[in-house]
CSV table of N, CA and C in Angstrom, one decimal:
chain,number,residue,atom,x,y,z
A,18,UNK,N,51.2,107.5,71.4
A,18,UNK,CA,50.4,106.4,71.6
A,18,UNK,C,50.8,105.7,73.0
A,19,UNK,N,49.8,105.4,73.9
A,19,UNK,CA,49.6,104.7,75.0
A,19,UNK,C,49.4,103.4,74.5
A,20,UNK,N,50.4,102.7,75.6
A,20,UNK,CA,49.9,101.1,75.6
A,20,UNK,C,49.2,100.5,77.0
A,21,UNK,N,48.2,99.8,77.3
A,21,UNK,CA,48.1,99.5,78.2
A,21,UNK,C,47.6,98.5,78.6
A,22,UNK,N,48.2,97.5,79.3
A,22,UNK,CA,47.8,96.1,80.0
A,22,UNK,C,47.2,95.8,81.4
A,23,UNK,N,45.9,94.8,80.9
A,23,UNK,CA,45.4,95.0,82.1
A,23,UNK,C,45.5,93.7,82.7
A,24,UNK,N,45.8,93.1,84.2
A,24,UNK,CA,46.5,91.8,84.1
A,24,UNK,C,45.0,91.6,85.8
A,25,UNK,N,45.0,90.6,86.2
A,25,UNK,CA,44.1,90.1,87.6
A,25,UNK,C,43.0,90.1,87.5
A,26,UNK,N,42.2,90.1,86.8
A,26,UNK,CA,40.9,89.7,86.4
A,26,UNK,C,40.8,87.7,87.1
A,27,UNK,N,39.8,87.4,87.4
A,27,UNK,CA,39.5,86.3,87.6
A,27,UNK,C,38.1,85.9,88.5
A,28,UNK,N,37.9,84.8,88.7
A,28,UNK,CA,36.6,84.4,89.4
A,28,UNK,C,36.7,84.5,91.0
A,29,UNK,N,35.4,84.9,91.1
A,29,UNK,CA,35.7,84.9,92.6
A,29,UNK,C,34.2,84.6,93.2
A,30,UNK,N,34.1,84.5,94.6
A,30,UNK,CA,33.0,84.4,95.5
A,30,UNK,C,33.0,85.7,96.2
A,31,UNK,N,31.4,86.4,96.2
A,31,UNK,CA,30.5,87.4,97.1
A,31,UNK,C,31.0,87.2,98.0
A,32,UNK,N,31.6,88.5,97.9
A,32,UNK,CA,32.3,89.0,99.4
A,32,UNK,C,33.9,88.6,99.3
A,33,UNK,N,33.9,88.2,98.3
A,33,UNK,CA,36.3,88.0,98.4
A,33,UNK,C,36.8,89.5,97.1
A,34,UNK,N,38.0,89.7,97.7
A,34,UNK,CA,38.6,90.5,97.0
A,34,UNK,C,39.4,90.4,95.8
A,35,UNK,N,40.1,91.6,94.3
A,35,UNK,CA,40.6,91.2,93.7
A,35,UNK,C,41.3,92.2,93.7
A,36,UNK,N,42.6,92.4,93.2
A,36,UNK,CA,43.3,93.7,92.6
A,36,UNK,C,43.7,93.2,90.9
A,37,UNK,N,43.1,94.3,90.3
A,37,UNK,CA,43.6,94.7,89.2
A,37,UNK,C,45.0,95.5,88.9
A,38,UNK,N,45.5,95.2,87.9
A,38,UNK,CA,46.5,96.0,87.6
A,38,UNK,C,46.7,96.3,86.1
A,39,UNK,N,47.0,97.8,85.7
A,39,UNK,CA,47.4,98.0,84.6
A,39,UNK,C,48.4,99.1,84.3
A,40,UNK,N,49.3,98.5,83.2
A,40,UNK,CA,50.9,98.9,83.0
A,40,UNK,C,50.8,99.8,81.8
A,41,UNK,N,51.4,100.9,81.8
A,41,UNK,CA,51.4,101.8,80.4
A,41,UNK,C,52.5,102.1,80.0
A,42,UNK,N,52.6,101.8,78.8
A,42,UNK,CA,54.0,102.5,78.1
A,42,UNK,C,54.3,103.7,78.5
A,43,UNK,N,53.8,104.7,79.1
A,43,UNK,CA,54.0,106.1,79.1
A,43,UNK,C,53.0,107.0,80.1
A,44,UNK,N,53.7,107.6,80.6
A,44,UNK,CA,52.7,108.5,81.8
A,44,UNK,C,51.7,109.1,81.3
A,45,UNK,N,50.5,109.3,82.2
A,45,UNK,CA,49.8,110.1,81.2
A,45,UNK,C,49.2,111.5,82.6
A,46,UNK,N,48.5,111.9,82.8
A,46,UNK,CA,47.6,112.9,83.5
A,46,UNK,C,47.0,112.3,84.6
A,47,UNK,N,46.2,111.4,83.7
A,47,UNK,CA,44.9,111.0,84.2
A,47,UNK,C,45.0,109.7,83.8
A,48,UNK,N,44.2,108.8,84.7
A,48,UNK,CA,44.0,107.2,84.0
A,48,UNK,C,42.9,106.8,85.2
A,49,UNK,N,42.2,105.8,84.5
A,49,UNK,CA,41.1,105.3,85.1
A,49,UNK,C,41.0,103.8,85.0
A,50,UNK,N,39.4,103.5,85.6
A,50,UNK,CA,39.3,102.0,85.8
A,50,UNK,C,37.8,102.4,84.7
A,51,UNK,N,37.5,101.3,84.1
A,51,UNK,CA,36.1,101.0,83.7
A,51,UNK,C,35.4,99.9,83.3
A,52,UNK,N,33.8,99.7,83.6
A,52,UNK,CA,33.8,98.2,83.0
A,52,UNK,C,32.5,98.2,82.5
A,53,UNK,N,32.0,96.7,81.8
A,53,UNK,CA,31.0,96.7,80.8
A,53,UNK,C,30.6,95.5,81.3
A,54,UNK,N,29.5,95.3,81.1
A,54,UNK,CA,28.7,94.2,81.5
A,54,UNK,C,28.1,93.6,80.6
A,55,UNK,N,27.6,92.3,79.9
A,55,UNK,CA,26.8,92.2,78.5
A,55,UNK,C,25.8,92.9,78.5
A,56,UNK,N,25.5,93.6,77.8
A,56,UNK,CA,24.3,94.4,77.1
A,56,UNK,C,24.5,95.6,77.8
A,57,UNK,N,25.5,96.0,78.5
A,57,UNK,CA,25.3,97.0,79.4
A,57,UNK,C,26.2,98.4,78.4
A,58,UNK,N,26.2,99.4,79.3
A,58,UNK,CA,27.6,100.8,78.6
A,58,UNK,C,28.5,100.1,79.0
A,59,UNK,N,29.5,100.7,79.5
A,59,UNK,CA,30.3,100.6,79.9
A,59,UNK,C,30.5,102.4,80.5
A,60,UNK,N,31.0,101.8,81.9
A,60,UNK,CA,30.8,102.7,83.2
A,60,UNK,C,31.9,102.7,83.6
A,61,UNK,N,32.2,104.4,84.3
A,61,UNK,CA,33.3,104.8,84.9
A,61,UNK,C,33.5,103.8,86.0
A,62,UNK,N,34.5,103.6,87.0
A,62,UNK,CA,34.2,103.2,88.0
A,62,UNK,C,35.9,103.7,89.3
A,63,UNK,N,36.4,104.3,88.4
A,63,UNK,CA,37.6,105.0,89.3
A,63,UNK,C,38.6,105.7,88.4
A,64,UNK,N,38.8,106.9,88.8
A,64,UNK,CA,39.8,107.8,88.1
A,64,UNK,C,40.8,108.5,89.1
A,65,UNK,N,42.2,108.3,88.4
A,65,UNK,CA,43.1,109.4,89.6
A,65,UNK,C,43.8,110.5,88.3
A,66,UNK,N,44.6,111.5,88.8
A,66,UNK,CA,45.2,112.3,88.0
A,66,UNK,C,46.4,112.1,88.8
A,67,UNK,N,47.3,112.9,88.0
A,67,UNK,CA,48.9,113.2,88.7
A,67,UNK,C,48.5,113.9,90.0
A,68,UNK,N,47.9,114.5,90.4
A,68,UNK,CA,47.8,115.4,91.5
A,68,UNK,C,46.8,114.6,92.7
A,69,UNK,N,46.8,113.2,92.0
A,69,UNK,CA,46.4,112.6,93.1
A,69,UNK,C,44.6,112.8,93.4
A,70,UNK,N,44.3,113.2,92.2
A,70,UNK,CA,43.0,113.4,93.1
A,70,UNK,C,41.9,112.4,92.3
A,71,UNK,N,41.2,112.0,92.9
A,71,UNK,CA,40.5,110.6,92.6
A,71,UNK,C,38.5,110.8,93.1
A,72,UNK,N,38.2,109.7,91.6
A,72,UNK,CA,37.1,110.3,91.8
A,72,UNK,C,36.5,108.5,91.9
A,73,UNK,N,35.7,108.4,92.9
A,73,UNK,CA,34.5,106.8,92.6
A,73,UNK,C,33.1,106.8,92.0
A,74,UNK,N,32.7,105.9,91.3
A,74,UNK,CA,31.1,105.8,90.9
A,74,UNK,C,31.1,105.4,92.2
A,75,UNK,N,29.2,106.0,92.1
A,75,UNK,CA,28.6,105.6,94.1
A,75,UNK,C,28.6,104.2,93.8
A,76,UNK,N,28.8,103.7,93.2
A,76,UNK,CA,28.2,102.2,93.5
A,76,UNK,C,29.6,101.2,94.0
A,77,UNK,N,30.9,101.7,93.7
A,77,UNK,CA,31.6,101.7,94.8
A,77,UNK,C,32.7,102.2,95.9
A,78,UNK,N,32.3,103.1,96.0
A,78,UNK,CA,32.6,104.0,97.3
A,78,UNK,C,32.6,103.0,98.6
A,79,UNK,N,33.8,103.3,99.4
A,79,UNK,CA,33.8,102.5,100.1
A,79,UNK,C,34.4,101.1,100.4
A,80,UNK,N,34.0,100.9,98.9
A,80,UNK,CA,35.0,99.2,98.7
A,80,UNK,C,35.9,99.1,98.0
A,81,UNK,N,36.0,99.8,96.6
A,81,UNK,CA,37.4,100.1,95.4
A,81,UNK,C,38.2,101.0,95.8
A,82,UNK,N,39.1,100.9,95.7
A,82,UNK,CA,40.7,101.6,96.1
A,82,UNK,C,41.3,101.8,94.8
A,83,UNK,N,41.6,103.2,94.4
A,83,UNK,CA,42.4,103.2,93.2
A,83,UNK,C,43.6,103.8,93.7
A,84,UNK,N,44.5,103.5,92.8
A,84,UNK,CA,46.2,103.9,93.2
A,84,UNK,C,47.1,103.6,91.8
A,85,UNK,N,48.1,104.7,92.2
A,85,UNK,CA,48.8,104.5,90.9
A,85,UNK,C,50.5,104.5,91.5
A,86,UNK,N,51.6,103.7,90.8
A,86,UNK,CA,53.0,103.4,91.3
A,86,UNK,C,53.3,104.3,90.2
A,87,UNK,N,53.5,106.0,90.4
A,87,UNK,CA,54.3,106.6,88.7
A,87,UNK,C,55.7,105.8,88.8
A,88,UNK,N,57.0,105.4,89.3
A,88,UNK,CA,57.5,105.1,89.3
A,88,UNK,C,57.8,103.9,87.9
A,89,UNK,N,56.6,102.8,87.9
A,89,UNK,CA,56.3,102.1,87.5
A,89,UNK,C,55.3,102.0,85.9
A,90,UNK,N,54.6,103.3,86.5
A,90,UNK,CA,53.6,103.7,85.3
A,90,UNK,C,52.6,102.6,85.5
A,91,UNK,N,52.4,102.2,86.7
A,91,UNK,CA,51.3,101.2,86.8
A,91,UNK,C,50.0,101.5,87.5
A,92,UNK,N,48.2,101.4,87.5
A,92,UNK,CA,47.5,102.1,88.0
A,92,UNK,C,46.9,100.2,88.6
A,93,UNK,N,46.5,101.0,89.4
A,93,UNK,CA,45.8,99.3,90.4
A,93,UNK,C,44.1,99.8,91.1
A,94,UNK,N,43.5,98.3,91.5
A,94,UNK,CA,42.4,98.8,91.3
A,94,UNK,C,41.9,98.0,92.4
A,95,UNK,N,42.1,97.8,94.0
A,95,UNK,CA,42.0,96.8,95.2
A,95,UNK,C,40.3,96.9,95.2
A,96,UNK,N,39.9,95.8,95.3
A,96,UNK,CA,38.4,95.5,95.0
A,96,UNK,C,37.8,94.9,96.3
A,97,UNK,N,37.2,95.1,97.1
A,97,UNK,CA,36.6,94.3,98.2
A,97,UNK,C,35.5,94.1,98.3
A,98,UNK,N,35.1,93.2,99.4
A,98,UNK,CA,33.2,93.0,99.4
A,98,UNK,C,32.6,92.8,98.0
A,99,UNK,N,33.5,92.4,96.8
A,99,UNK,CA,32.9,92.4,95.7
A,99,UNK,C,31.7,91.8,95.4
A,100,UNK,N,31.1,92.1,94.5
A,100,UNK,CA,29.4,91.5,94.6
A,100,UNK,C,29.0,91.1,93.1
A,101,UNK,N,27.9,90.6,93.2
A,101,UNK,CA,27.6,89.9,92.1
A,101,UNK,C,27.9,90.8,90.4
A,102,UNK,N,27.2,92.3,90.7
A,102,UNK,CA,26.9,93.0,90.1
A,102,UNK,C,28.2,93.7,89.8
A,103,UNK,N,29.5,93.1,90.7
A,103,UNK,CA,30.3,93.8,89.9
A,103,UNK,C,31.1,93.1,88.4
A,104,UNK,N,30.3,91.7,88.7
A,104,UNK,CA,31.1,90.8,87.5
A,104,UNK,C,31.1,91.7,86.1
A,105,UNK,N,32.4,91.9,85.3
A,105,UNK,CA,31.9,93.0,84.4
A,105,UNK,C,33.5,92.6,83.5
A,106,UNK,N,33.5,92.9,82.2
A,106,UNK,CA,35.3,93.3,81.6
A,106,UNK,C,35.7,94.5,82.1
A,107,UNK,N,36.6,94.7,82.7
A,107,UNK,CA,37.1,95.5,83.6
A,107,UNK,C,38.3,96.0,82.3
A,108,UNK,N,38.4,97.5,82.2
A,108,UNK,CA,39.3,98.7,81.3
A,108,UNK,C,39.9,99.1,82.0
A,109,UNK,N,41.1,99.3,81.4
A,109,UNK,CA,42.4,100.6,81.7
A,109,UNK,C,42.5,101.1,80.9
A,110,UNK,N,42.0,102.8,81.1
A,110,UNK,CA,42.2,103.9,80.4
A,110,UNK,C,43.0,105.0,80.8
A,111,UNK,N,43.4,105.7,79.4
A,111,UNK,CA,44.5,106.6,79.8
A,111,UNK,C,44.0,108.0,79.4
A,112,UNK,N,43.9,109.3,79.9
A,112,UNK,CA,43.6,110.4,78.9
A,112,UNK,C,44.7,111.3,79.1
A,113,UNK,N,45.2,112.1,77.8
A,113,UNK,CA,46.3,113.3,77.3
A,113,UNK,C,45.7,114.4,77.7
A,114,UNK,N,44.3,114.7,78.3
A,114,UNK,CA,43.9,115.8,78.7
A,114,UNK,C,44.3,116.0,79.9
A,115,UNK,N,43.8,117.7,80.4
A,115,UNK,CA,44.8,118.2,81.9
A,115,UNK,C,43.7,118.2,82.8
A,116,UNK,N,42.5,118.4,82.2
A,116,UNK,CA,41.6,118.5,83.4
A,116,UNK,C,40.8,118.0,84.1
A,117,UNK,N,40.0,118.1,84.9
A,117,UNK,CA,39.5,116.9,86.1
A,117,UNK,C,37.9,117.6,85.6
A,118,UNK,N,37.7,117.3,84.6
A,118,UNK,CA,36.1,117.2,83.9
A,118,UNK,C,35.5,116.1,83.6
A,119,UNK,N,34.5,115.6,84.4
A,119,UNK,CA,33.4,114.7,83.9
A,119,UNK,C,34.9,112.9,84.1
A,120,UNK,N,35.6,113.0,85.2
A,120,UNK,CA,36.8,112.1,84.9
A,120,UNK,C,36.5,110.4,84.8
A,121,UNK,N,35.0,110.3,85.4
A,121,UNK,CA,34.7,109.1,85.0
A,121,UNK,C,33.7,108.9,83.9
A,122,UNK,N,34.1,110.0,82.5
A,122,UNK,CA,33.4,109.5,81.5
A,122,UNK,C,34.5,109.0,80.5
A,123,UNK,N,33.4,108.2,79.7
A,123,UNK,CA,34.3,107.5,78.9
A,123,UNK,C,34.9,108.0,77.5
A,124,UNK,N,34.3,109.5,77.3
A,124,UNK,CA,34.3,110.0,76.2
A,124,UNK,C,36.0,111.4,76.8
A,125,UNK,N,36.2,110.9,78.3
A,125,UNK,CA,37.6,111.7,78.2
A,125,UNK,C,38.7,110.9,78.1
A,126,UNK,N,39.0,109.7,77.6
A,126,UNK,CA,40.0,108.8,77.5
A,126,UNK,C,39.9,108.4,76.2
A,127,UNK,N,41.6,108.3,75.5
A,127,UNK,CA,41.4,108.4,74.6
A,127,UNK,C,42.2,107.1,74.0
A,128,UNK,N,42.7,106.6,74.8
A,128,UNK,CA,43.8,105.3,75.3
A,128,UNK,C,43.1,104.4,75.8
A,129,UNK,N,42.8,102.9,75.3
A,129,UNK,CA,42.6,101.8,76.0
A,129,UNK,C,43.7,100.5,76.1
A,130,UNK,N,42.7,100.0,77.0
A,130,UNK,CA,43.2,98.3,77.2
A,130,UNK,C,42.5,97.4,76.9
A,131,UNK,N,42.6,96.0,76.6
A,131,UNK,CA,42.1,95.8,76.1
A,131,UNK,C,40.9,94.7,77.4
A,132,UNK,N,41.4,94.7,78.4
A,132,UNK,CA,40.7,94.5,79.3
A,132,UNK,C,40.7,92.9,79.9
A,133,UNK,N,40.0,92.8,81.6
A,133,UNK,CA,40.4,91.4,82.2
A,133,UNK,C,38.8,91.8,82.8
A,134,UNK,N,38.9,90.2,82.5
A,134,UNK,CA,37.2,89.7,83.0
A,134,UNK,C,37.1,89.5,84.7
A,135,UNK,N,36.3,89.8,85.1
A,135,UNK,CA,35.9,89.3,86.6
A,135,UNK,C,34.4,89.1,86.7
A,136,UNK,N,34.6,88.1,87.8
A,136,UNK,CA,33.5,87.4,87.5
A,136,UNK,C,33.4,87.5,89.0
A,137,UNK,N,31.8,87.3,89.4
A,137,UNK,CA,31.8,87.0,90.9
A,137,UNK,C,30.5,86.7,91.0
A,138,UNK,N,30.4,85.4,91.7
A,138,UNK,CA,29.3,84.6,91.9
A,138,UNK,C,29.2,84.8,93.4
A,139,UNK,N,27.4,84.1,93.4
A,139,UNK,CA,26.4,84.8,94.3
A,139,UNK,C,26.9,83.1,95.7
């Protein structure tokens, strides 16, 4: 069992930045970012593995930075130019699997958090 905390969530203004962070009891493979919007799915939005290799939804490419401290077991999530549309509950997820399949779906994690709100007004 994975534990995971997700801590920096908060309000902001179009166009200011946030970093997210989330702490796991235990290393895993793979871990990601995800988030949900009211009435929406809930959407990949950044995945790394041990091997460092890291995948973005297009919608932010370019402005989310994902990174992980193994040292720490902590995965972080640097957010810029944020926009309206990114206001969403924002997930830390963890998966026991080895491979780099489909890494921003939500059906490959099998570990959550229980998630930090961001908000960002127009």
């Amino acid at each position: 069992q994975v534990q995971l905390v997700e801590s920096g969530g908060g309000s902001v203004q179009a166009g200011e930045s946030l970093r997210l962070s989330c702490a796991a009891s235990h290393s895993t493979d793979r871990m990601g970012w995800f988030r949900q919007a009211p009435g929406k799915e809930r959407e990949g939005v950044a995945a790394i593995n041990s091997d460092n290799r890291i995948a973005y939804a297009d919608s932010v490419k370019g402005r989310f930075t994902v990174s992980k401290d193994n040292a720490k077991n902590t995965l972080y999530l640097q957010m810029n130019s944020l926009k309206p549309e990114d206001a969403a509950m924002y997930y830390c997820a963890a998966s026991t699997e080895l491979d780099w399949i489909w890494p921003l779906s939500v059906r490959k994690y099998n570990f959550w958090g229980q998630g930090t709100q961001v908000t960002v007004s127009s």
